[in-house]
């Protein structure tokens, strides 16, 4: 006797089609699928849990409103990231040059939720050092200009390829490479000053 | 060449979103007013008469086709005479429109020639106005309407000229 047949999860395109046919509940699996990535992006951008959650929600709402304009040729994930990047840019504009360091310092869960890789180590000194490194790095990222920050988060934290970043931010590859280079340079300078 | 996907950053690992995020998003989605595509769907839904109309149109076209083919097979001479008759109607209509336009031009010209000396308008303005009138009157339907109007105006002007026999100075 054969075991239970695994039912394949519906693809993004299928779920989008279901939503477009009038079933709003079919949007939930899509949110479930991409909320971690989008939330991480907004969190790294804002360094504030409440703001990150608000921006993630705004991203999914905007996506829902303009779902009929989604081009199936591109990955839904990239489309959502491009909306998130726009939402974050709007947020940044609205908030001006808000000191992200303060928001970061005020965010309570940064250390508990973002478990650094060093936590697997038994050495407490190493854990502390890695936590400090994480803080310093996150702090430095939050001080980067918006354009650099988005590129850096997408590439180095979300692990998205440069070609996909071009799609997400609608920029030529040379510009993305340049921004990444400059972002890393600035980070190095800032972290050098810290150390 | 672009770099391939990087592994997740070891120093800044993924952060779990708050548990209530999904619920909040779905609640907000549920409260959203009808979206563009939902409006489009609801606009299509009550349009049953449109599909009935399309069906009726298709049927009538098909029926006309059958009649035409039948006539062509059974009585080609009747069909040919009918077609000739239709062509005649079209030709006459076209001729009427063309003559309407010509008459318009004629009346406009004559009307303008009559009233031109009595008005103090520079030649340039005058010729521009005449040109505009000709352009406007070149449209078939407008041509017919304007030709009627021009006929009335010209008639009135002629009457005025006959009544008041004051010699009209020639415009140089």
CSV table of C-alpha atoms in Angstrom, one decimal:
chain,number,residue,atom,x,y,z
A,1,UNK,CA,0.0,0.0,0.0
A,2,UNK,CA,1.3,3.4,-1.0
A,3,UNK,CA,1.7,6.2,1.5
A,4,UNK,CA,-0.2,9.5,1.4
A,5,UNK,CA,0.5,11.5,-1.8
A,6,UNK,CA,2.0,14.9,-1.0
A,7,UNK,CA,-0.1,17.7,-2.4
A,8,UNK,CA,2.1,20.2,-4.2
A,9,UNK,CA,1.7,23.7,-2.8
A,10,UNK,CA,0.1,26.1,-5.2
A,11,UNK,CA,2.6,28.3,-7.1
A,12,UNK,CA,2.7,32.0,-6.8
A,13,UNK,CA,1.1,32.5,-10.2
A,14,UNK,CA,-1.8,30.2,-9.2
A,15,UNK,CA,-2.3,32.0,-5.9
A,16,UNK,CA,-2.2,35.4,-7.7
A,17,UNK,CA,-4.8,34.1,-10.3
A,18,UNK,CA,-7.0,32.9,-7.4
A,19,UNK,CA,-6.9,36.3,-5.7
A,20,UNK,CA,-7.6,38.0,-9.0
A,21,UNK,CA,-10.6,35.8,-9.4
A,22,UNK,CA,-12.0,37.4,-6.3
A,23,UNK,CA,-10.8,35.1,-3.5
A,24,UNK,CA,-9.0,37.5,-1.1
A,25,UNK,CA,-8.2,34.7,1.3
A,26,UNK,CA,-5.8,33.3,-1.3
A,27,UNK,CA,-3.5,36.2,-0.5
A,28,UNK,CA,-2.7,34.8,3.0
A,29,UNK,CA,-0.4,32.0,1.7
A,30,UNK,CA,1.5,34.6,-0.3
A,31,UNK,CA,1.9,36.8,2.7
A,32,UNK,CA,3.0,33.8,4.7
A,33,UNK,CA,5.5,32.8,2.1
A,34,UNK,CA,7.2,36.2,1.8
A,35,UNK,CA,6.6,38.0,5.1
A,36,UNK,CA,9.9,37.0,6.6
A,37,UNK,CA,11.9,38.3,3.7
A,38,UNK,CA,10.0,41.5,3.5
A,39,UNK,CA,9.9,42.1,7.2
A,40,UNK,CA,13.7,41.5,7.4
A,41,UNK,CA,14.2,44.0,4.7
A,42,UNK,CA,12.1,46.7,6.3
A,43,UNK,CA,13.6,45.9,9.7
A,44,UNK,CA,17.1,46.3,8.5
A,45,UNK,CA,16.1,49.5,6.8
A,46,UNK,CA,14.3,51.1,9.7
A,47,UNK,CA,15.9,49.4,12.7
A,48,UNK,CA,12.6,49.6,14.5
A,49,UNK,CA,10.2,46.7,15.0
A,50,UNK,CA,7.0,48.7,14.9
A,51,UNK,CA,8.1,50.7,11.9
A,52,UNK,CA,9.3,47.5,10.2
A,53,UNK,CA,5.9,45.8,10.8
A,54,UNK,CA,4.0,48.8,9.5
A,55,UNK,CA,6.1,49.0,6.4
A,56,UNK,CA,5.8,45.3,5.7
A,57,UNK,CA,2.1,45.6,6.1
A,58,UNK,CA,2.0,48.6,3.8
A,59,UNK,CA,4.1,46.6,1.3
A,60,UNK,CA,1.6,43.8,1.2
A,61,UNK,CA,-1.3,46.1,1.0
A,62,UNK,CA,0.2,48.0,-1.9
A,63,UNK,CA,0.9,44.6,-3.6
A,64,UNK,CA,-2.7,43.6,-3.1
A,65,UNK,CA,-4.0,46.8,-4.5
A,66,UNK,CA,-1.9,46.5,-7.6
A,67,UNK,CA,-1.9,42.8,-8.0
A,68,UNK,CA,-3.5,43.1,-11.4
A,69,UNK,CA,-0.5,44.9,-12.6
A,70,UNK,CA,1.9,42.2,-11.6
A,71,UNK,CA,3.9,40.8,-14.5
A,72,UNK,CA,4.1,37.0,-14.3
A,73,UNK,CA,7.4,37.1,-16.2
A,74,UNK,CA,9.1,38.2,-13.1
A,75,UNK,CA,9.4,36.6,-9.7
A,76,UNK,CA,6.7,37.6,-7.2
A,77,UNK,CA,9.4,37.9,-4.6
A,78,UNK,CA,11.3,40.5,-6.6
A,79,UNK,CA,8.2,42.4,-7.3
A,80,UNK,CA,7.4,42.5,-3.5
A,81,UNK,CA,10.9,43.6,-2.7
A,82,UNK,CA,10.6,46.4,-5.3
A,83,UNK,CA,7.4,47.6,-3.6
A,84,UNK,CA,9.1,47.3,-0.2
A,85,UNK,CA,12.0,49.4,-1.4
A,86,UNK,CA,9.6,52.1,-2.6
A,87,UNK,CA,7.7,51.9,0.7
A,88,UNK,CA,10.9,52.3,2.6
A,89,UNK,CA,12.0,55.2,0.5
A,90,UNK,CA,8.7,56.9,1.1
A,91,UNK,CA,9.1,56.3,4.8
A,92,UNK,CA,12.6,57.6,4.8
A,93,UNK,CA,11.5,60.8,3.0
A,94,UNK,CA,8.7,61.3,5.4
A,95,UNK,CA,10.9,60.8,8.4
A,96,UNK,CA,13.8,62.9,7.0
A,97,UNK,CA,17.2,62.1,8.4
A,98,UNK,CA,15.9,60.3,11.4
A,99,UNK,CA,18.7,59.1,13.7
A,100,UNK,CA,18.5,55.3,13.1
A,101,UNK,CA,21.0,54.8,15.9
A,102,UNK,CA,18.5,55.9,18.5
A,103,UNK,CA,15.8,53.7,17.0
A,104,UNK,CA,18.2,50.8,16.9
A,105,UNK,CA,19.2,51.3,20.5
A,106,UNK,CA,15.6,51.7,21.5
A,107,UNK,CA,14.5,48.5,19.7
A,108,UNK,CA,14.2,45.9,22.4
A,109,UNK,CA,14.4,42.7,20.6
A,110,UNK,CA,17.4,43.2,18.4
A,111,UNK,CA,19.7,40.9,20.4
A,112,UNK,CA,17.2,38.3,21.4
A,113,UNK,CA,15.6,37.8,18.1
A,114,UNK,CA,18.6,38.2,15.8
A,115,UNK,CA,20.7,35.4,17.0
A,116,UNK,CA,24.2,36.0,15.9
A,117,UNK,CA,26.2,33.0,14.5
A,118,UNK,CA,28.5,33.3,17.5
A,119,UNK,CA,25.7,32.1,19.8
A,120,UNK,CA,26.5,28.5,18.9
A,121,UNK,CA,29.9,29.0,20.5
A,122,UNK,CA,30.3,28.1,24.1
A,123,UNK,CA,32.7,30.9,24.7
A,124,UNK,CA,30.8,33.8,26.4
A,125,UNK,CA,33.4,36.3,25.3
A,126,UNK,CA,33.0,35.3,21.7
A,127,UNK,CA,29.2,35.7,22.0
A,128,UNK,CA,29.5,39.2,23.5
A,129,UNK,CA,32.0,40.1,20.8
A,130,UNK,CA,29.8,38.8,18.0
A,131,UNK,CA,26.8,40.6,19.5
A,132,UNK,CA,28.8,43.8,19.6
A,133,UNK,CA,29.8,43.3,16.0
A,134,UNK,CA,26.2,42.8,15.0
A,135,UNK,CA,25.2,45.9,16.8
A,136,UNK,CA,28.0,48.0,15.2
A,137,UNK,CA,27.3,46.6,11.8
A,138,UNK,CA,23.5,47.2,12.0
A,139,UNK,CA,24.2,50.6,13.4
A,140,UNK,CA,26.5,51.4,10.5
A,141,UNK,CA,24.1,50.1,7.9
A,142,UNK,CA,21.3,52.3,9.3
A,143,UNK,CA,23.5,55.3,8.8
A,144,UNK,CA,24.1,54.7,5.1
A,145,UNK,CA,22.3,56.8,2.5
A,146,UNK,CA,19.0,55.2,1.4
A,147,UNK,CA,20.2,54.1,-2.1
A,148,UNK,CA,23.3,52.4,-0.7
A,149,UNK,CA,21.3,50.9,2.2
A,150,UNK,CA,18.7,49.2,0.0
A,151,UNK,CA,21.4,47.7,-2.3
A,152,UNK,CA,23.5,46.5,0.6
A,153,UNK,CA,20.6,44.9,2.5
A,154,UNK,CA,19.3,43.1,-0.6
A,155,UNK,CA,22.7,41.8,-1.5
A,156,UNK,CA,24.5,41.0,1.7
A,157,UNK,CA,21.6,40.4,4.1
A,158,UNK,CA,18.8,39.0,1.9
A,159,UNK,CA,21.3,37.2,-0.4
A,160,UNK,CA,19.7,38.4,-3.6
A,161,UNK,CA,21.8,38.4,-6.7
A,162,UNK,CA,23.0,41.6,-8.4
A,163,UNK,CA,20.9,40.9,-11.5
A,164,UNK,CA,17.8,40.6,-9.4
A,165,UNK,CA,18.6,43.8,-7.5
A,166,UNK,CA,18.7,45.5,-10.9
A,167,UNK,CA,15.1,44.3,-11.5
A,168,UNK,CA,14.0,45.2,-8.0
A,169,UNK,CA,15.4,48.7,-7.9
A,170,UNK,CA,15.1,49.2,-11.7
A,171,UNK,CA,18.7,50.2,-12.0
A,172,UNK,CA,21.5,49.3,-14.4
A,173,UNK,CA,23.9,46.7,-13.2
A,174,UNK,CA,26.8,49.1,-13.2
A,175,UNK,CA,24.9,51.4,-10.8
A,176,UNK,CA,24.1,48.5,-8.5
A,177,UNK,CA,27.7,47.4,-8.5
A,178,UNK,CA,28.9,51.0,-7.8
A,179,UNK,CA,26.4,51.5,-5.0
A,180,UNK,CA,27.4,48.2,-3.4
A,181,UNK,CA,31.1,49.2,-3.7
A,182,UNK,CA,30.5,52.6,-2.2
A,183,UNK,CA,28.3,51.2,0.6
A,184,UNK,CA,30.9,48.7,1.6
A,185,UNK,CA,33.5,51.5,1.5
A,186,UNK,CA,31.4,53.6,3.8
A,187,UNK,CA,30.7,50.7,6.1
A,188,UNK,CA,34.4,50.0,6.3
A,189,UNK,CA,35.1,53.6,7.2
A,190,UNK,CA,32.4,53.7,9.8
A,191,UNK,CA,33.4,50.4,11.4
A,192,UNK,CA,37.0,51.5,11.3
A,193,UNK,CA,36.1,54.6,13.2
A,194,UNK,CA,34.1,52.5,15.7
A,195,UNK,CA,36.9,50.1,16.3
B,1,UNK,CA,28.5,38.4,-15.0
B,2,UNK,CA,26.7,39.0,-11.9
B,3,UNK,CA,27.4,37.5,-8.6
B,4,UNK,CA,25.2,34.6,-7.5
B,5,UNK,CA,23.0,34.6,-4.4
B,6,UNK,CA,24.9,35.0,-1.3
B,7,UNK,CA,24.2,32.9,1.8
B,8,UNK,CA,22.4,34.6,4.6
B,9,UNK,CA,24.6,37.1,6.5
B,10,UNK,CA,26.1,35.3,9.4
B,11,UNK,CA,26.4,38.4,11.5
B,12,UNK,CA,22.9,39.7,10.8
B,13,UNK,CA,20.8,36.6,10.6
B,14,UNK,CA,17.1,36.7,9.7
B,15,UNK,CA,14.7,38.2,12.1
B,16,UNK,CA,11.4,36.5,12.7
B,17,UNK,CA,8.4,38.8,11.9
B,18,UNK,CA,5.9,39.3,14.7
B,19,UNK,CA,3.3,36.6,14.9
B,20,UNK,CA,0.4,39.0,14.4
B,21,UNK,CA,1.8,40.4,11.2
B,22,UNK,CA,0.0,38.0,8.9
B,23,UNK,CA,-3.3,38.5,10.8
B,24,UNK,CA,-2.9,42.3,10.6
B,25,UNK,CA,-2.2,42.2,6.9
B,26,UNK,CA,-5.2,39.9,6.2
B,27,UNK,CA,-7.4,42.1,8.3
B,28,UNK,CA,-6.3,45.1,6.4
B,29,UNK,CA,-6.8,43.3,3.1
B,30,UNK,CA,-10.3,42.3,4.1
B,31,UNK,CA,-11.1,45.9,4.9
B,32,UNK,CA,-9.8,47.2,1.6
B,33,UNK,CA,-12.4,48.7,-0.7
B,34,UNK,CA,-13.0,46.8,-3.9
B,35,UNK,CA,-9.8,46.8,-5.9
B,36,UNK,CA,-9.5,47.8,-9.6
B,37,UNK,CA,-9.9,44.2,-10.8
B,38,UNK,CA,-12.8,43.5,-8.5
B,39,UNK,CA,-14.6,46.6,-9.8
B,40,UNK,CA,-13.9,45.4,-13.3
B,41,UNK,CA,-15.3,42.0,-12.5
B,42,UNK,CA,-18.5,43.4,-11.0
B,43,UNK,CA,-18.9,45.7,-14.0
B,44,UNK,CA,-18.7,42.7,-16.3
B,45,UNK,CA,-21.1,40.6,-14.2
B,46,UNK,CA,-24.4,42.4,-14.8
B,47,UNK,CA,-23.8,42.8,-18.5
B,48,UNK,CA,-25.8,39.8,-19.6
B,49,UNK,CA,-27.8,41.9,-22.1
B,50,UNK,CA,-24.5,42.6,-23.9
B,51,UNK,CA,-23.9,38.9,-24.5
B,52,UNK,CA,-27.5,38.6,-25.6
B,53,UNK,CA,-27.0,41.5,-28.0
B,54,UNK,CA,-23.8,39.9,-29.3
B,55,UNK,CA,-25.6,36.7,-29.8
B,56,UNK,CA,-28.4,38.4,-31.7
B,57,UNK,CA,-25.9,40.3,-33.8
B,58,UNK,CA,-24.1,37.1,-34.7
B,59,UNK,CA,-27.3,35.3,-35.5
B,60,UNK,CA,-28.5,38.2,-37.8
B,61,UNK,CA,-25.2,38.3,-39.6
B,62,UNK,CA,-25.3,34.6,-40.0
B,63,UNK,CA,-28.8,34.8,-41.3
B,64,UNK,CA,-27.9,37.5,-43.7
B,65,UNK,CA,-25.0,35.4,-44.9
B,66,UNK,CA,-27.3,32.4,-45.5
B,67,UNK,CA,-29.7,34.6,-47.4
B,68,UNK,CA,-27.0,36.1,-49.5
B,69,UNK,CA,-25.5,32.7,-50.3
B,70,UNK,CA,-29.0,31.4,-51.1
B,71,UNK,CA,-29.7,34.2,-53.4
B,72,UNK,CA,-26.3,33.7,-55.1
B,73,UNK,CA,-27.0,30.1,-55.7
B,74,UNK,CA,-30.7,30.2,-56.5
B,75,UNK,CA,-31.2,33.5,-58.1
B,76,UNK,CA,-27.9,35.2,-59.0
B,77,UNK,CA,-29.6,37.7,-61.3
B,78,UNK,CA,-31.8,39.0,-58.4
B,79,UNK,CA,-28.7,39.4,-56.2
B,80,UNK,CA,-26.8,41.2,-59.0
B,81,UNK,CA,-29.7,43.6,-59.5
B,82,UNK,CA,-30.0,44.2,-55.8
B,83,UNK,CA,-26.3,44.9,-55.5
B,84,UNK,CA,-26.5,47.2,-58.4
B,85,UNK,CA,-29.4,49.0,-56.7
B,86,UNK,CA,-27.4,49.3,-53.5
B,87,UNK,CA,-24.4,50.6,-55.4
B,88,UNK,CA,-26.6,53.2,-57.1
B,89,UNK,CA,-27.9,54.3,-53.7
B,90,UNK,CA,-24.4,54.7,-52.4
B,91,UNK,CA,-23.3,56.5,-55.6
B,92,UNK,CA,-26.2,58.9,-55.4
B,93,UNK,CA,-25.6,59.6,-51.7
B,94,UNK,CA,-22.0,60.3,-52.4
B,95,UNK,CA,-22.9,62.6,-55.3
B,96,UNK,CA,-25.4,64.4,-53.0
B,97,UNK,CA,-22.7,64.9,-50.4
B,98,UNK,CA,-20.2,66.1,-53.0
B,99,UNK,CA,-22.7,68.5,-54.6
B,100,UNK,CA,-23.7,69.7,-51.1
B,101,UNK,CA,-20.1,70.6,-50.4
B,102,UNK,CA,-19.8,72.3,-53.8
B,103,UNK,CA,-22.9,74.2,-53.3
B,104,UNK,CA,-21.8,75.2,-49.8
B,105,UNK,CA,-18.5,76.5,-51.2
B,106,UNK,CA,-20.4,78.4,-53.9
B,107,UNK,CA,-22.9,80.0,-51.5
B,108,UNK,CA,-20.3,80.8,-49.0
B,109,UNK,CA,-18.2,82.5,-51.7
B,110,UNK,CA,-21.2,84.4,-53.0
B,111,UNK,CA,-22.5,85.3,-49.6
B,112,UNK,CA,-19.1,86.5,-48.6
B,113,UNK,CA,-18.8,88.5,-51.8
B,114,UNK,CA,-22.1,90.1,-51.1
B,115,UNK,CA,-21.4,91.2,-47.5
B,116,UNK,CA,-17.7,91.8,-47.9
B,117,UNK,CA,-17.8,95.3,-49.1
B,118,UNK,CA,-20.3,96.4,-46.4
B,119,UNK,CA,-18.0,95.3,-43.6
B,120,UNK,CA,-14.9,96.9,-42.4
B,121,UNK,CA,-12.6,93.9,-42.2
B,122,UNK,CA,-9.1,93.7,-43.4
B,123,UNK,CA,-8.4,91.5,-46.4
B,124,UNK,CA,-6.3,89.1,-44.4
B,125,UNK,CA,-8.9,88.5,-41.7
B,126,UNK,CA,-11.4,88.1,-44.5
B,127,UNK,CA,-9.5,85.5,-46.4
B,128,UNK,CA,-8.7,83.5,-43.2
B,129,UNK,CA,-12.4,83.5,-42.3
B,130,UNK,CA,-13.4,82.3,-45.7
B,131,UNK,CA,-10.7,79.6,-45.6
B,132,UNK,CA,-11.9,78.4,-42.2
B,133,UNK,CA,-15.5,78.3,-43.5
B,134,UNK,CA,-14.5,76.2,-46.5
B,135,UNK,CA,-12.6,73.8,-44.2
B,136,UNK,CA,-15.5,73.5,-41.9
B,137,UNK,CA,-18.0,73.0,-44.7
B,138,UNK,CA,-15.8,70.3,-46.3
B,139,UNK,CA,-17.2,67.7,-43.8
B,140,UNK,CA,-20.1,65.9,-45.5
B,141,UNK,CA,-22.7,66.3,-42.8
B,142,UNK,CA,-21.5,69.8,-41.8
B,143,UNK,CA,-21.4,70.6,-45.5
B,144,UNK,CA,-25.1,69.9,-45.9
B,145,UNK,CA,-26.0,71.8,-42.8
B,146,UNK,CA,-23.8,74.8,-43.7
B,147,UNK,CA,-25.0,74.8,-47.2
B,148,UNK,CA,-28.6,75.2,-45.9
B,149,UNK,CA,-27.5,78.0,-43.7
B,150,UNK,CA,-25.5,79.6,-46.4
B,151,UNK,CA,-28.5,79.4,-48.7
B,152,UNK,CA,-30.7,81.2,-46.3
B,153,UNK,CA,-28.1,83.9,-45.6
B,154,UNK,CA,-27.4,84.4,-49.2
B,155,UNK,CA,-31.1,84.6,-50.0
B,156,UNK,CA,-31.6,87.2,-47.3
B,157,UNK,CA,-28.7,89.2,-48.5
B,158,UNK,CA,-29.9,89.0,-52.1
B,159,UNK,CA,-33.3,90.2,-50.9
B,160,UNK,CA,-31.7,93.1,-49.0
B,161,UNK,CA,-29.7,94.0,-52.1
B,162,UNK,CA,-32.8,94.0,-54.3
B,163,UNK,CA,-34.7,96.1,-51.7
B,164,UNK,CA,-32.0,98.6,-51.2
B,165,UNK,CA,-30.7,99.2,-54.7
B,166,UNK,CA,-27.7,101.2,-53.5
B,167,UNK,CA,-24.8,100.3,-55.7
B,168,UNK,CA,-22.2,98.2,-53.9
B,169,UNK,CA,-18.7,99.4,-54.3
B,170,UNK,CA,-16.4,96.9,-55.8
B,171,UNK,CA,-13.8,95.7,-53.4
B,172,UNK,CA,-10.3,96.3,-54.7
